mmCIF file of C-alpha atoms in Angstrom:
data_model
loop_
_atom_site.group_PDB
_atom_site.id
_atom_site.type_symbol
_atom_site.label_atom_id
_atom_site.label_comp_id
_atom_site.label_asym_id
_atom_site.label_seq_id
_atom_site.Cartn_x
_atom_site.Cartn_y
_atom_site.Cartn_z
ATOM 1 C CA UNK A 4 -1.493 -11.895 -4.414
ATOM 2 C CA UNK A 5 0.357 -9.176 -6.334
ATOM 3 C CA UNK A 6 -3.153 -8.226 -8.002
ATOM 4 C CA UNK A 7 -4.751 -8.268 -4.539
ATOM 5 C CA UNK A 8 -2.030 -5.750 -3.461
ATOM 6 C CA UNK A 9 -2.502 -3.490 -6.331
ATOM 7 C CA UNK A 10 -6.116 -3.411 -5.975
ATOM 8 C CA UNK A 11 -6.181 -2.453 -2.029
ATOM 9 C CA UNK A 12 -3.602 0.273 -2.904
ATOM 10 C CA UNK A 13 -5.532 1.761 -5.963
ATOM 11 C CA UNK A 14 -8.826 1.534 -3.824
ATOM 12 C CA UNK A 15 -6.943 3.648 -1.013
ATOM 13 C CA UNK A 16 -5.608 5.946 -3.750
ATOM 14 C CA UNK A 17 -9.178 6.529 -4.832
ATOM 15 C CA UNK A 18 -10.137 7.310 -1.240
ATOM 16 C CA UNK A 19 -7.237 9.818 -0.749
ATOM 17 C CA UNK A 20 -7.831 11.445 -4.032
ATOM 18 C CA UNK A 21 -11.505 12.086 -3.077
ATOM 19 C CA UNK A 22 -10.290 13.516 0.121
ATOM 20 C CA UNK A 23 -7.798 15.683 -1.503
ATOM 21 C CA UNK A 24 -10.039 17.093 -4.217
ATOM 22 C CA UNK A 25 -13.359 17.310 -2.257
ATOM 23 C CA UNK A 26 -13.267 17.043 1.519
ATOM 24 C CA UNK A 27 -10.055 18.936 2.183
ATOM 25 C CA UNK A 28 -10.764 22.134 0.004
ATOM 26 C CA UNK A 29 -14.033 22.477 1.899
ATOM 27 C CA UNK A 30 -12.686 22.279 5.271
ATOM 28 C CA UNK A 31 -9.694 24.724 4.116
ATOM 29 C CA UNK A 32 -12.549 27.236 2.690
ATOM 30 C CA UNK A 33 -14.624 26.950 5.653
ATOM 31 C CA UNK A 34 -11.562 27.677 7.861
ATOM 32 C CA UNK A 35 -10.449 30.720 5.613
ATOM 33 C CA UNK A 36 -14.004 32.108 6.172
ATOM 34 C CA UNK A 37 -13.543 32.292 9.982
ATOM 35 C CA UNK A 38 -10.975 35.140 9.683
ATOM 36 C CA UNK A 39 -7.424 35.463 11.100
ATOM 37 C CA UNK A 40 -5.413 32.672 9.757
ATOM 38 C CA UNK A 41 -2.531 33.130 12.554
ATOM 39 C CA UNK A 42 -4.730 31.807 15.168
ATOM 40 C CA UNK A 43 -6.768 29.562 13.245
ATOM 41 C CA UNK A 44 -6.420 26.006 14.570
ATOM 42 C CA UNK A 45 -8.944 24.506 11.951
ATOM 43 C CA UNK A 46 -6.885 25.912 9.061
ATOM 44 C CA UNK A 47 -3.644 24.673 10.560
ATOM 45 C CA UNK A 48 -5.203 21.346 11.084
ATOM 46 C CA UNK A 49 -6.660 20.997 7.709
ATOM 47 C CA UNK A 50 -3.280 22.122 6.136
ATOM 48 C CA UNK A 51 -1.248 19.492 8.024
ATOM 49 C CA UNK A 52 -3.592 16.858 7.170
ATOM 50 C CA UNK A 53 -3.332 17.759 3.593
ATOM 51 C CA UNK A 54 0.267 17.603 3.654
ATOM 52 C CA UNK A 55 0.117 14.072 5.387
ATOM 53 C CA UNK A 56 -2.332 12.792 2.907
ATOM 54 C CA UNK A 57 -0.387 14.096 -0.022
ATOM 55 C CA UNK A 58 2.718 12.420 1.179
ATOM 56 C CA UNK A 59 0.667 9.090 1.473
ATOM 57 C CA UNK A 60 -0.697 9.546 -2.134
ATOM 58 C CA UNK A 61 3.002 9.960 -3.378
ATOM 59 C CA UNK A 62 4.027 6.852 -1.446
ATOM 60 C CA UNK A 63 1.175 4.800 -2.801
ATOM 61 C CA UNK A 64 1.882 6.097 -6.541
ATOM 62 C CA UNK A 65 5.643 4.986 -6.161
ATOM 63 C CA UNK A 66 4.701 1.645 -4.694
ATOM 64 C CA UNK A 67 2.347 0.938 -7.567
ATOM 65 C CA UNK A 68 5.138 1.948 -9.806
ATOM 66 C CA UNK A 69 7.426 -0.442 -8.233
ATOM 67 C CA UNK A 70 4.841 -3.284 -8.348
ATOM 68 C CA UNK A 71 4.165 -2.641 -12.052
ATOM 69 C CA UNK A 72 7.662 -3.432 -12.798
ATOM 70 C CA UNK A 73 7.491 -6.825 -11.182
ATOM 71 C CA UNK A 74 7.467 -9.465 -13.781
ATOM 72 C CA UNK A 75 5.771 -12.529 -12.167
ATOM 73 C CA UNK A 76 5.510 -14.417 -15.481
ATOM 74 C CA UNK A 77 9.138 -15.104 -15.260
ATOM 75 C CA UNK A 78 9.004 -16.395 -11.602
ATOM 76 C CA UNK A 79 9.347 -20.236 -11.682
ATOM 77 C CA UNK A 80 6.402 -22.020 -9.667
ATOM 78 C CA UNK A 81 7.202 -25.012 -7.572
ATOM 79 C CA UNK A 82 4.212 -27.380 -7.566
ATOM 80 C CA UNK A 83 3.690 -29.220 -4.140
ATOM 81 C CA UNK A 84 1.419 -31.926 -3.775
ATOM 82 C CA UNK A 85 0.890 -35.375 -2.526
ATOM 83 C CA UNK A 86 3.965 -37.444 -3.566
ATOM 84 C CA UNK A 87 5.897 -34.376 -4.608
ATOM 85 C CA UNK A 88 9.709 -34.643 -3.656
ATOM 86 C CA UNK A 89 11.212 -31.957 -1.786
ATOM 87 C CA UNK A 90 14.925 -30.851 -1.892
ATOM 88 C CA UNK A 91 15.147 -31.015 1.862
ATOM 89 C CA UNK A 92 16.098 -34.149 4.164
ATOM 90 C CA UNK A 93 13.793 -34.885 6.684
ATOM 91 C CA UNK A 94 14.997 -36.734 9.736
ATOM 92 C CA UNK A 95 12.982 -39.463 11.481
ATOM 93 C CA UNK A 96 12.177 -36.908 14.313
ATOM 94 C CA UNK A 97 10.542 -35.088 11.362
ATOM 95 C CA UNK A 98 12.791 -32.047 11.550
ATOM 96 C CA UNK A 99 14.283 -30.590 8.327
ATOM 97 C CA UNK A 100 18.160 -30.460 7.979
ATOM 98 C CA UNK A 101 19.606 -27.245 6.677
ATOM 99 C CA UNK A 102 21.190 -29.035 3.653
ATOM 100 C CA UNK A 103 19.187 -30.008 0.408
ATOM 101 C CA UNK A 104 19.231 -33.557 -0.532
#
């Protein structure tokens, strides 16, 4: 599960990086060519979008850094299967009690 989350975040990071490095600079350059920046809605929109995407990029980088510090090798796995014993008592009605046996 951890690998899947990392993979999805890395894919999103690649898409965002492409947008930051290729798509948005083209939009900003086009908007700059239209003249007066004080009344240029396309320029303002592209700059706001760039700021939002940069914030998301930083958020993903932090999350990936946090995930890389998780050591799943040290986490004990509990095997459950047919005939495995559970530490929880089950009543005859099929409800679990809140105290382990």
